[in-house]
Coordinates of C-alpha atoms in Angstrom, one line a residue:
Chain A
M178 CA -13.3 -0.4 -13.6
R179 CA -14.4 3.0 -12.3
R180 CA -13.3 6.3 -13.8
I181 CA -10.7 7.1 -11.1
D182 CA -9.1 3.6 -11.4
R183 CA -9.0 3.9 -15.2
L184 CA -7.3 7.3 -14.9
L185 CA -4.6 6.0 -12.5
V186 CA -3.9 2.9 -14.6
A187 CA -3.8 5.0 -17.8
L188 CA -1.3 7.4 -16.2
A189 CA 0.9 4.5 -15.0
A190 CA 0.9 3.1 -18.6
L191 CA 1.7 6.6 -20.0
A192 CA 4.5 7.0 -17.5
Y193 CA 6.1 3.7 -18.8
A194 CA 5.6 4.9 -22.4
V195 CA 7.3 8.3 -21.9
F196 CA 10.0 7.6 -19.3
L197 CA 11.3 4.2 -20.1
P198 CA 12.3 4.8 -23.7
K199 CA 14.2 7.9 -22.6
V200 CA 16.6 5.8 -20.6
F201 CA 17.6 4.0 -23.8
W202 CA 17.2 6.7 -26.4
P203 CA 17.6 10.0 -24.6
E204 CA 18.6 11.8 -27.8
A205 CA 15.6 10.7 -29.8
G206 CA 13.8 13.4 -31.7
L207 CA 10.6 12.8 -29.6
Y208 CA 12.4 14.1 -26.5
A209 CA 14.1 17.0 -28.3
H210 CA 10.9 18.4 -29.9
L211 CA 7.8 17.1 -28.3
L212 CA 8.6 15.7 -24.8
G213 CA 11.1 18.2 -23.5
E214 CA 12.3 18.6 -20.0
L215 CA 9.4 20.9 -19.0
V216 CA 6.7 18.7 -20.5
L217 CA 8.1 15.5 -18.8
N218 CA 8.4 17.4 -15.5
A219 CA 4.8 18.6 -15.7
F220 CA 3.5 15.2 -16.6
G221 CA 5.6 13.5 -13.8
A222 CA 4.6 16.1 -11.2
S223 CA 0.9 15.9 -12.1
A224 CA 0.8 12.1 -12.0
K225 CA 2.7 12.0 -8.7
L226 CA 0.5 14.6 -7.1
L227 CA -2.7 12.9 -8.3
G228 CA -1.6 9.5 -7.0
L229 CA -0.5 11.0 -3.6
L230 CA -3.6 13.2 -3.3
A231 CA -5.9 10.2 -4.1
G232 CA -4.0 8.1 -1.6
A233 CA -4.3 10.7 1.2
V234 CA -7.9 11.4 0.6
Y235 CA -9.1 7.8 0.2
A236 CA -7.1 6.5 3.1
T237 CA -8.5 9.2 5.3
R238 CA -12.0 8.5 4.1
S239 CA -11.4 4.8 4.7
A240 CA -10.4 5.6 8.3
L241 CA -13.4 7.9 8.8
H242 CA -15.7 5.2 7.5
L243 CA -14.4 2.6 10.0
E244 CA -16.3 2.7 13.3
R245 CA -14.6 4.2 16.4
G246 CA -12.7 1.6 18.3
N247 CA -11.8 -0.4 15.2
P248 CA -8.1 -1.3 15.6
A249 CA -7.4 -0.5 12.0
R250 CA -8.9 3.0 12.1
L251 CA -5.8 4.8 13.4
A252 CA -3.6 2.9 11.0
W253 CA -5.6 4.2 8.0
F254 CA -5.4 7.7 9.5
F255 CA -1.6 7.4 9.7
L256 CA -1.5 5.9 6.2
G257 CA -3.4 9.0 4.9
G258 CA -1.0 11.2 6.9
W259 CA 1.9 9.6 5.2
L260 CA 0.6 10.1 1.7
G261 CA -0.6 13.6 2.7
C262 CA 2.9 14.6 3.8
F263 CA 4.4 13.1 0.7
F264 CA 1.9 15.2 -1.3
A265 CA 3.0 18.4 0.5
G266 CA 6.7 17.4 -0.1
Q267 CA 5.9 16.8 -3.8
V268 CA 4.2 20.2 -4.1
V269 CA 7.4 21.8 -2.9
L270 CA 9.6 19.8 -5.4
S271 CA 7.1 20.5 -8.3
T272 CA 7.1 24.2 -7.5
Y273 CA 10.8 24.3 -7.9
A274 CA 10.8 22.3 -11.1
L275 CA 7.8 23.9 -12.8
A276 CA 7.5 27.4 -11.4
L277 CA 11.1 28.3 -10.6
G278 CA 12.6 26.2 -13.4
R279 CA 15.2 24.5 -11.4
S280 CA 15.7 21.4 -9.1
A281 CA 14.9 21.8 -5.4
P282 CA 18.0 22.1 -3.2
L283 CA 19.0 19.1 -1.1
P284 CA 17.8 19.4 1.6
S285 CA 14.7 21.6 1.0
V286 CA 11.4 22.3 2.9
G287 CA 10.0 19.4 0.9
D288 CA 12.4 17.0 2.7
A289 CA 10.8 17.9 6.1
F290 CA 7.4 16.7 4.7
F291 CA 8.9 13.6 3.3
L292 CA 10.7 12.7 6.5
L293 CA 7.6 13.3 8.5
G294 CA 5.7 11.1 6.0
Y295 CA 8.2 8.2 6.5
A296 CA 7.6 8.4 10.3
M297 CA 3.9 8.1 9.7
A298 CA 4.3 5.3 7.2
I299 CA 6.4 3.3 9.8
V300 CA 3.8 3.9 12.6
A301 CA 1.0 3.0 10.2
A302 CA 2.6 -0.3 9.2
V303 CA 3.2 -1.3 12.8
L304 CA -0.4 -0.3 13.7
F305 CA -1.7 -2.4 10.8
I306 CA 0.2 -5.5 12.0
R307 CA -1.1 -5.0 15.5
A308 CA -4.7 -4.6 14.2
Y309 CA -4.5 -7.6 11.8
V310 CA -2.9 -9.9 14.4
S311 CA -5.7 -8.9 16.8
S312 CA -8.4 -10.0 14.3
G313 CA -8.2 -13.6 15.3
F314 CA -7.9 -14.6 11.7
P315 CA -5.2 -17.2 11.0
I316 CA -2.4 -14.9 9.7
G317 CA 0.6 -16.6 11.3
T318 CA 2.1 -16.4 14.7
V319 CA 3.7 -13.3 16.4
R320 CA 6.9 -15.3 16.8
G321 CA 7.0 -16.2 13.1
H322 CA 6.5 -12.6 12.1
A323 CA 9.2 -11.4 14.6
A324 CA 11.6 -13.9 13.1
S325 CA 10.8 -12.6 9.6
A326 CA 11.3 -9.0 10.8
A327 CA 14.7 -9.9 12.3
L328 CA 15.8 -11.7 9.1
A329 CA 14.6 -8.8 6.9
A330 CA 16.4 -6.3 9.1
A331 CA 19.7 -8.2 8.8
L332 CA 19.3 -8.6 5.0
F333 CA 18.4 -4.9 4.6
A334 CA 21.3 -3.8 6.7
A335 CA 23.7 -5.8 4.5
A336 CA 22.1 -4.7 1.3
G337 CA 21.8 -1.1 2.5
Y338 CA 25.5 -1.0 3.4
A339 CA 26.5 -2.4 0.0
L340 CA 24.1 -0.1 -2.0
L341 CA 24.6 3.1 0.0
A342 CA 28.3 3.0 0.9
P343 CA 29.2 4.5 -2.6
V344 CA 26.6 7.3 -2.0
A345 CA 27.9 8.0 1.5
R346 CA 31.5 8.3 0.2
S347 CA 30.6 10.5 -2.8
E348 CA 32.0 14.0 -3.3
T349 CA 28.6 15.7 -2.9
P350 CA 28.0 18.2 0.1
F351 CA 27.3 16.6 3.4
A352 CA 23.7 17.7 3.7
E353 CA 22.9 16.2 0.2
R354 CA 24.7 13.0 1.1
A355 CA 22.8 12.8 4.4
I356 CA 19.5 13.1 2.6
N357 CA 20.5 10.7 -0.1
V358 CA 21.4 8.1 2.4
A359 CA 18.5 8.9 4.8
Y360 CA 15.7 8.2 2.3
P361 CA 16.8 4.7 1.3
V362 CA 17.5 3.8 5.0
L363 CA 14.0 5.0 5.8
D364 CA 12.7 2.9 2.9
F365 CA 14.4 -0.1 4.3
V366 CA 13.0 0.6 7.8
T367 CA 9.5 1.0 6.3
L368 CA 9.9 -2.2 4.3
I369 CA 10.5 -4.3 7.4
P370 CA 7.0 -4.0 8.8
S371 CA 5.7 -3.9 5.2
L372 CA 7.3 -7.3 4.5
I373 CA 5.4 -8.6 7.6
M374 CA 2.2 -7.1 6.0
I375 CA 3.1 -9.0 2.8
R376 CA 3.3 -12.2 4.7
I377 CA 0.0 -11.5 6.5
T378 CA -1.9 -10.4 3.4
L379 CA -0.7 -13.2 1.3
H380 CA -3.2 -15.3 3.3
F381 CA -5.9 -13.2 1.7
R382 CA -5.0 -14.0 -1.9
G383 CA -8.0 -14.0 -4.2
G384 CA -10.0 -11.6 -2.0
R385 CA -10.6 -7.9 -2.1
V386 CA -8.5 -7.4 1.0
W387 CA -5.5 -8.7 -1.0
T388 CA -6.1 -6.3 -3.9
V389 CA -5.8 -3.3 -1.4
W390 CA -2.5 -4.5 -0.1
A391 CA -1.1 -5.5 -3.4
G392 CA -1.5 -1.9 -4.5
L393 CA 0.0 -0.5 -1.3
L394 CA 2.9 -2.9 -1.1
V395 CA 3.9 -2.6 -4.7
S396 CA 3.8 1.1 -4.1
L397 CA 6.4 0.8 -1.2
V398 CA 8.7 -1.3 -3.3
F399 CA 8.7 1.2 -6.2
M400 CA 9.3 4.1 -3.8
A401 CA 12.2 2.3 -2.2
A402 CA 13.7 1.5 -5.6
G403 CA 13.1 5.1 -6.6
D404 CA 14.9 6.5 -3.6
I405 CA 17.9 4.2 -4.0
L406 CA 18.2 5.1 -7.7
F407 CA 17.7 8.8 -6.9
A408 CA 20.7 8.6 -4.5
Y409 CA 22.8 7.0 -7.2
V410 CA 21.7 9.6 -9.9
T411 CA 22.5 12.6 -7.7
S412 CA 25.6 11.3 -5.9
I413 CA 27.4 9.2 -8.5
G414 CA 26.2 10.9 -11.6
L415 CA 24.1 8.2 -13.2
K416 CA 22.1 11.0 -14.9
P417 CA 20.9 8.8 -17.9
L418 CA 18.9 6.8 -15.3
E419 CA 16.9 9.9 -14.1
P420 CA 13.8 9.1 -16.2
L421 CA 13.7 5.7 -14.4
V422 CA 13.6 7.5 -11.1
D423 CA 10.6 9.5 -12.2
L424 CA 8.9 6.3 -13.5
L425 CA 9.4 4.5 -10.2
F426 CA 8.0 7.3 -8.2
V427 CA 5.1 8.0 -10.6
V428 CA 4.0 4.3 -10.6
G429 CA 4.7 3.9 -6.9
Y430 CA 2.5 6.9 -6.0
L431 CA -0.3 5.9 -8.4
C432 CA -0.3 2.3 -6.9
A433 CA -0.7 3.9 -3.4
G434 CA -3.7 5.9 -4.6
W435 CA -5.1 2.8 -6.3
G436 CA -4.8 0.7 -3.2
T437 CA -6.5 3.2 -0.9
I438 CA -9.4 3.5 -3.4
Q439 CA -9.8 -0.3 -3.2
Q440 CA -10.0 -0.1 0.6
L441 CA -12.7 2.6 0.7
R442 CA -14.6 0.6 -2.0
L443 CA -14.2 -2.5 0.1
E444 CA -15.7 -0.8 3.1
T445 CA -18.6 0.8 1.2
T446 CA -19.7 -1.2 -1.8
Chain B
M183 CA -23.7 -24.6 6.3
L184 CA -20.0 -24.1 6.8
E185 CA -19.6 -24.1 3.0
I186 CA -22.1 -21.3 2.7
I187 CA -20.2 -19.2 5.2
V188 CA -17.0 -19.8 3.4
R189 CA -18.5 -18.8 0.1
G190 CA -19.9 -15.7 1.7
L191 CA -16.6 -14.6 3.0
A192 CA -14.3 -15.7 0.2
P193 CA -14.8 -12.6 -2.2
Y194 CA -13.5 -10.4 0.6
V195 CA -10.8 -12.4 2.4
G196 CA -10.0 -15.0 -0.3
G197 CA -11.0 -18.6 -0.5
N198 CA -8.1 -20.1 1.6
M199 CA -8.5 -17.5 4.4
A200 CA -12.3 -17.9 4.4
R201 CA -12.0 -21.7 4.8
A202 CA -9.2 -21.4 7.4
A203 CA -11.0 -18.8 9.5
V204 CA -14.3 -20.6 9.4
E205 CA -12.9 -24.0 10.2
G206 CA -10.6 -22.6 12.9
H207 CA -13.3 -20.7 14.6
A208 CA -15.7 -23.6 14.3
H209 CA -13.1 -25.9 15.9
K210 CA -12.6 -23.4 18.8
L211 CA -16.3 -23.3 19.4
G212 CA -16.5 -27.1 19.4
L213 CA -18.7 -27.1 16.4
R214 CA -18.2 -30.3 14.4
G215 CA -19.4 -31.4 11.0
S216 CA -20.5 -29.2 8.0
E217 CA -24.2 -29.1 9.2
L218 CA -24.7 -26.6 12.0
D219 CA -27.9 -25.9 13.9
P220 CA -29.1 -22.3 13.9
S221 CA -27.5 -21.6 17.3
G222 CA -24.2 -22.9 16.0
V223 CA -24.4 -20.7 12.9
D224 CA -25.1 -17.6 15.1
A225 CA -22.2 -18.4 17.4
L226 CA -19.9 -18.9 14.5
L227 CA -20.9 -15.7 12.7
D228 CA -20.7 -13.7 16.0
T229 CA -17.2 -15.0 16.5
L230 CA -16.0 -14.2 13.0
S231 CA -17.6 -10.7 12.8
P232 CA -15.2 -8.8 15.1
G233 CA -12.2 -10.0 13.1
L234 CA -13.9 -9.0 9.8
H235 CA -14.5 -5.5 11.2
V236 CA -10.7 -5.0 11.2
F237 CA -10.4 -5.6 7.5
I238 CA -13.7 -4.2 6.1
G239 CA -15.4 -2.3 8.9
R240 CA -18.5 -3.0 10.9
E241 CA -21.1 -1.7 8.3
K242 CA -19.8 -4.0 5.5
T243 CA -19.5 -6.9 8.0
V244 CA -23.1 -6.6 9.1
Q245 CA -24.2 -6.6 5.4
I246 CA -22.1 -9.7 4.6
V247 CA -23.3 -11.6 7.7
A248 CA -26.9 -10.7 6.8
E249 CA -26.4 -12.1 3.3
I250 CA -24.9 -15.3 4.7
R251 CA -27.8 -15.7 7.2
A252 CA -30.3 -15.2 4.3
T253 CA -28.6 -17.8 2.2
I254 CA -28.5 -20.3 5.0
A255 CA -32.2 -19.6 5.8
A256 CA -33.1 -20.1 2.1
A257 CA -31.1 -23.3 2.0
R258 CA -32.9 -24.6 5.2
G259 CA -36.2 -23.6 3.7
R260 CA -35.6 -25.7 0.6
R261 CA -35.2 -28.9 2.7

């Protein structure tokens, strides 16, 4: 493994080691003396920013490395734009947490970047599907993928209603509730084309194309879980689960960075 | 020859996809049997290449195809 891969994997392992025990033993001496709020925030912010920055840079480099006219080129640009917007949003959140010593308001300027990032992620996923279907490789029929998308949309609508109704009915201010519902909904929308990508890329199991998408798709699942849990933590008061939210986002962003690194390496080495 | 092409693509697109793509494209081109003449090999690689561009880019595709051609040439030379 190269140095950057090792760093991302080590940070993901460290995130598990510091955030997960806090869910079960929040009063442990370790968290009172050594790993206080500020230390955990600094670690979490650094790991998230590194994963997102790596993802934005490597996805953009992957796009630039592809020749003009390649159907996947624009998709990689949008994927880089998605992670770049999330990086900017995370910079805003981290500035509040580390420099101003408080949580960012909901909504904040950071949310504008995150929402723009989601739009880019959805466009990227659709462009990837179009590009991969155009490759002529046997990755399933358009009809089959459309049926999967329709089924996923119906399941996500049902699951989304069940999961988000308590958040929408919570006592928090309207703007906060709207943001808390919007992110998981956008996650579900992003997951629909992503599920198609999972179906497509499963055909590439055992190859390096698969490792790229394994990283990116695991990342999306972790981000969606993080958004849903965040909505519960802030709306319904599940504060003890807050470290789990950080863990999901940290690992999700690191996986995104890892996946894009594999893509550039696939194109160049 | 088909097996050499499959083995050349497998590290990138996986063994199952490599086999399915090679056999599918060979079938479309009307190429039958595992032994192809040089023009059949060229036709098959030319048909597979644009699809590979989408996943790994033209530069890497050219490199992989060159390696496959070299392996096939070496295999022919041994006979």
